[in-house]
C-alpha positions as CSV (number, residue, x, y, z in Angstrom):
1,X,-28.1,8.3,0.5
2,X,-25.5,10.8,2.2
3,X,-22.1,9.8,3.0
4,X,-19.3,11.4,5.8
5,X,-16.0,11.3,6.9
6,X,-14.9,11.4,10.9
7,X,-12.4,14.9,10.4
8,X,-11.9,14.7,14.5
9,X,-9.6,12.3,16.0
10,X,-11.7,10.3,18.3
11,X,-15.7,10.5,17.8
12,X,-18.0,8.2,19.8
13,X,-20.6,6.4,18.3
14,X,-23.5,5.8,20.1
15,X,-26.7,3.7,20.5
16,X,-29.1,6.2,20.8
17,X,-29.1,9.8,19.9
18,X,-28.0,12.0,22.8
19,X,-25.0,12.5,24.5
20,X,-26.0,10.4,27.4
21,X,-26.4,7.3,25.6
22,X,-24.0,4.3,25.9
23,X,-21.2,4.7,23.3
24,X,-21.1,1.3,21.7
25,X,-18.0,2.2,19.1
26,X,-15.5,5.0,17.8
27,X,-15.0,6.4,14.6
28,X,-11.3,7.5,14.1
29,X,-9.8,10.1,12.4
30,X,-10.1,9.7,8.5
31,X,-13.1,6.9,8.6
32,X,-15.6,7.2,6.0
33,X,-19.1,6.1,6.4
34,X,-23.2,6.1,5.0
35,X,-25.3,8.7,6.4
36,X,-28.7,6.3,7.0
37,X,-30.6,8.8,8.6
38,X,-30.0,12.6,9.5
39,X,-32.1,14.5,12.3
40,X,-31.7,17.9,13.9
41,X,-28.4,17.1,15.9
42,X,-27.9,13.4,15.2
43,X,-27.1,11.0,12.3
44,X,-27.4,7.5,12.2
45,X,-24.3,6.2,10.6
46,X,-23.0,2.5,9.0
47,X,-19.4,2.7,9.1
48,X,-17.5,1.7,5.7
49,X,-15.1,-0.5,7.3
50,X,-17.2,-2.8,9.1
51,X,-20.6,-2.0,8.6
52,X,-21.6,-1.3,12.0
53,X,-24.5,1.3,12.8
54,X,-24.5,3.8,15.2
55,X,-25.3,7.6,16.4
56,X,-23.1,10.1,15.9
57,X,-23.5,14.1,16.8
58,X,-23.6,16.1,13.7
59,X,-21.1,18.3,14.7
60,X,-18.2,15.6,14.9
61,X,-18.0,14.9,11.0
62,X,-18.0,16.4,7.8
63,X,-20.3,15.4,4.7
64,X,-18.6,13.9,1.8
65,X,-20.0,13.4,-2.0
66,X,-20.3,9.9,-3.5
67,X,-17.7,10.4,-5.7
68,X,-15.1,10.7,-2.4
69,X,-16.7,8.1,-0.8
70,X,-16.5,5.6,-3.6
71,X,-12.7,6.9,-4.4
72,X,-11.8,6.2,-0.2
73,X,-14.0,2.8,-1.1
74,X,-11.4,1.8,-3.8
75,X,-8.4,3.2,-2.4
76,X,-5.9,0.5,-0.4
77,X,-5.8,1.3,3.2
78,X,-3.1,3.7,4.8
79,X,-3.3,3.4,8.2
80,X,-1.6,5.9,11.1
81,X,1.1,3.3,12.8
82,X,2.1,5.7,15.8
83,X,0.8,5.4,18.8
84,X,-0.5,9.0,18.9
85,X,1.0,12.0,16.7
86,X,-0.8,14.6,14.9
87,X,-2.0,16.3,11.3
88,X,-1.6,19.5,10.5
89,X,-3.4,21.8,8.1
90,X,-2.5,24.5,5.9
91,X,-3.7,27.0,9.0
92,X,-1.2,25.3,10.9
93,X,-4.3,23.9,13.2
94,X,-3.2,20.5,14.9
95,X,-5.3,17.3,14.9
96,X,-4.1,14.2,17.1
97,X,-4.3,11.0,15.2
98,X,-3.9,8.1,17.2
99,X,-2.8,4.6,16.2
100,X,-5.5,2.9,13.1
101,X,-6.8,6.2,12.1
102,X,-7.1,6.3,8.4
103,X,-5.2,8.8,6.3
104,X,-7.1,9.1,2.9
105,X,-5.7,9.6,-0.3
106,X,-2.1,9.4,1.1
107,X,0.8,10.7,-0.9
108,X,4.1,11.6,0.6
109,X,3.5,12.5,4.0
110,X,-0.2,14.7,2.8
111,X,-3.4,13.2,2.9
112,X,-6.9,15.1,2.0
113,X,-9.9,15.1,4.7
114,X,-13.0,16.4,2.5
115,X,-11.5,19.3,1.1
116,X,-9.1,19.7,4.0
117,X,-4.9,19.1,3.1
118,X,-3.2,17.8,5.9
119,X,0.8,17.0,6.3
120,X,1.4,13.8,8.5
121,X,5.1,13.3,9.4
122,X,4.3,9.7,11.3
123,X,5.0,6.1,10.2
124,X,2.1,4.4,8.4
125,X,1.2,0.8,7.5
126,X,0.6,0.5,3.8
127,X,0.3,-3.0,3.5
128,X,-0.4,-6.6,4.4
129,X,1.7,-8.0,7.7
130,X,2.7,-11.1,8.3
131,X,1.0,-13.4,10.8
132,X,3.8,-13.4,12.8
133,X,3.4,-9.7,13.8
134,X,-0.1,-10.1,15.2
135,X,1.4,-10.1,19.0
136,X,3.8,-7.7,18.7
137,X,1.1,-4.8,17.4
138,X,-1.3,-6.2,20.2
139,X,1.3,-5.3,22.6
140,X,1.4,-1.7,21.3
141,X,-2.4,-1.6,23.2
142,X,-0.7,-3.5,26.2
143,X,-2.2,-1.6,29.6
144,X,-4.7,0.5,27.6
145,X,-7.5,0.8,30.0
146,X,-10.5,-1.1,29.4
147,X,-13.6,0.9,27.9
148,X,-16.7,0.1,26.2
149,X,-17.1,1.1,22.5
150,X,-13.5,2.0,22.5
151,X,-10.6,1.6,19.8
152,X,-7.5,3.5,20.9
153,X,-4.9,3.2,23.3
154,X,-6.5,5.5,25.4
155,X,-9.6,3.4,26.2
156,X,-10.3,-0.2,24.5
157,X,-12.8,-3.1,24.9
158,X,-11.9,-6.6,24.1
159,X,-13.5,-6.7,20.3
160,X,-12.4,-3.4,19.6
161,X,-8.8,-4.8,20.7
162,X,-9.0,-7.3,18.6
163,X,-10.0,-5.3,15.6
164,X,-7.8,-2.7,15.2
165,X,-4.9,-5.4,15.9
166,X,-5.9,-7.3,13.2
167,X,-6.7,-3.9,11.5
168,X,-3.1,-2.6,11.5
169,X,-2.1,-6.0,10.1
170,X,-4.4,-5.8,7.2
171,X,-6.9,-8.1,8.2
172,X,-10.9,-7.6,8.7
173,X,-12.6,-8.4,11.7
174,X,-16.1,-7.5,12.3
175,X,-17.0,-5.0,15.6
176,X,-18.6,-7.2,18.0
177,X,-16.8,-10.1,19.7
178,X,-19.9,-12.8,18.6
179,X,-19.5,-11.1,15.0
180,X,-16.2,-12.1,14.5
181,X,-16.9,-15.7,16.1
182,X,-18.5,-16.0,12.9
183,X,-15.5,-15.9,11.4
184,X,-12.9,-17.9,10.2
185,X,-12.1,-21.6,10.7
186,X,-13.0,-23.7,13.9
187,X,-10.0,-25.3,15.8
188,X,-10.6,-28.3,18.4
189,X,-8.0,-27.7,20.6
190,X,-5.7,-25.0,22.4
191,X,-3.1,-27.6,20.9
192,X,-4.0,-27.0,17.4
193,X,-3.6,-23.1,17.3
194,X,-1.0,-20.4,16.5
195,X,0.1,-17.2,18.5
196,X,-2.5,-14.5,16.7
197,X,-5.6,-17.1,16.4
198,X,-8.5,-15.8,18.4
199,X,-10.2,-17.6,21.5
200,X,-14.1,-16.7,22.4
201,X,-15.4,-17.0,25.9
202,X,-19.0,-17.1,26.6
203,X,-21.5,-16.2,29.6
204,X,-23.9,-18.2,31.6
205,X,-26.3,-18.0,29.1
206,X,-24.0,-19.0,26.3
207,X,-23.7,-15.6,24.4
208,X,-20.1,-15.1,23.4
209,X,-18.9,-11.9,25.2
210,X,-15.4,-12.0,25.1
211,X,-12.7,-12.4,22.9
212,X,-8.0,-12.4,22.9
213,X,-5.4,-13.4,21.0
214,X,-4.1,-15.9,21.5
215,X,0.0,-15.9,22.3
216,X,2.8,-18.7,22.5
217,X,3.1,-21.3,25.8
218,X,-0.8,-20.8,26.6
219,X,-0.7,-17.4,27.2
220,X,-3.4,-14.8,26.0
221,X,-3.5,-11.0,25.7
222,X,-7.0,-9.5,26.2
223,X,-8.7,-6.5,27.4
224,X,-10.4,-7.2,30.8
225,X,-9.7,-3.9,33.2
226,X,-6.9,-3.1,30.9
227,X,-5.0,-5.1,27.9
228,X,-3.0,-7.8,30.0
229,X,-1.6,-10.9,29.7
230,X,-2.6,-13.9,31.3
231,X,-2.8,-18.0,31.3
232,X,-4.9,-19.6,28.6
233,X,-5.9,-23.2,29.7
234,X,-9.2,-25.5,28.6
235,X,-11.3,-24.0,30.9
236,X,-10.6,-20.3,30.1
237,X,-8.5,-17.4,31.0
238,X,-6.7,-17.6,34.1
239,X,-5.9,-14.6,35.9
240,X,-2.2,-14.2,36.9
241,X,-2.9,-11.5,39.7
242,X,-5.9,-13.1,41.1
243,X,-5.4,-16.7,40.6
244,X,-9.2,-17.2,39.5
245,X,-10.4,-18.4,36.2
246,X,-12.3,-15.2,34.8
247,X,-13.9,-15.9,31.4
248,X,-15.0,-19.7,30.0
249,X,-13.6,-20.8,26.7
250,X,-16.2,-21.6,24.3
251,X,-14.2,-21.5,20.7
252,X,-11.4,-21.0,18.9
253,X,-10.8,-19.5,15.7
254,X,-8.1,-19.2,12.9
255,X,-8.8,-16.6,10.9
256,X,-5.7,-16.0,8.9
């Protein structure tokens, strides 16, 4: 089996091996993965962090040896904490680095992506944060536009939002809302929840299609059109602009 690492800022992960295929997630700078299949122009990969699978353009990643992959798997994650910053290689080439990107083998503002050394002077996160900081972290994404498959402030979907917020705080969530709903402890009532817990919502077929982060005083922050704050009640999400319910509450989960 081959292995790879993302050496660009933000790379689309697609459901099929072509550029017009739907983007289902993204690779951020520094993320590593297993390569399941290699074709002429595309590779099917499995992201190490959440085991999510999809296709990436062969021109948008670099192969790494298994030894490097194993070292990355066994290293404590260090993440970029700035909304947007940049890394510079020894030839003074710039790579933009979004919040939540990985900083492989980071040490004293230096990091290594495959065989390239970079300098990164921005803020980092290198340890778990308390549950109380989940809401503060979530607000870093406020007003980010909704983008199916997105994971950055330049475009993010509902489960990408919850996954990245939890990741920045040091807690692992799976990629899709339906997958995240399988994690954690079920709470029976909104009143039992704490800020930072997750609320899940289903469609008419009973399939969980949406997730948000519970805030104090029956508010919720979630990605719907943009990352926004709305009211949460026993029926679901009440949009404070349209004054209508937009999502039907299915279950509340305590992950932490």
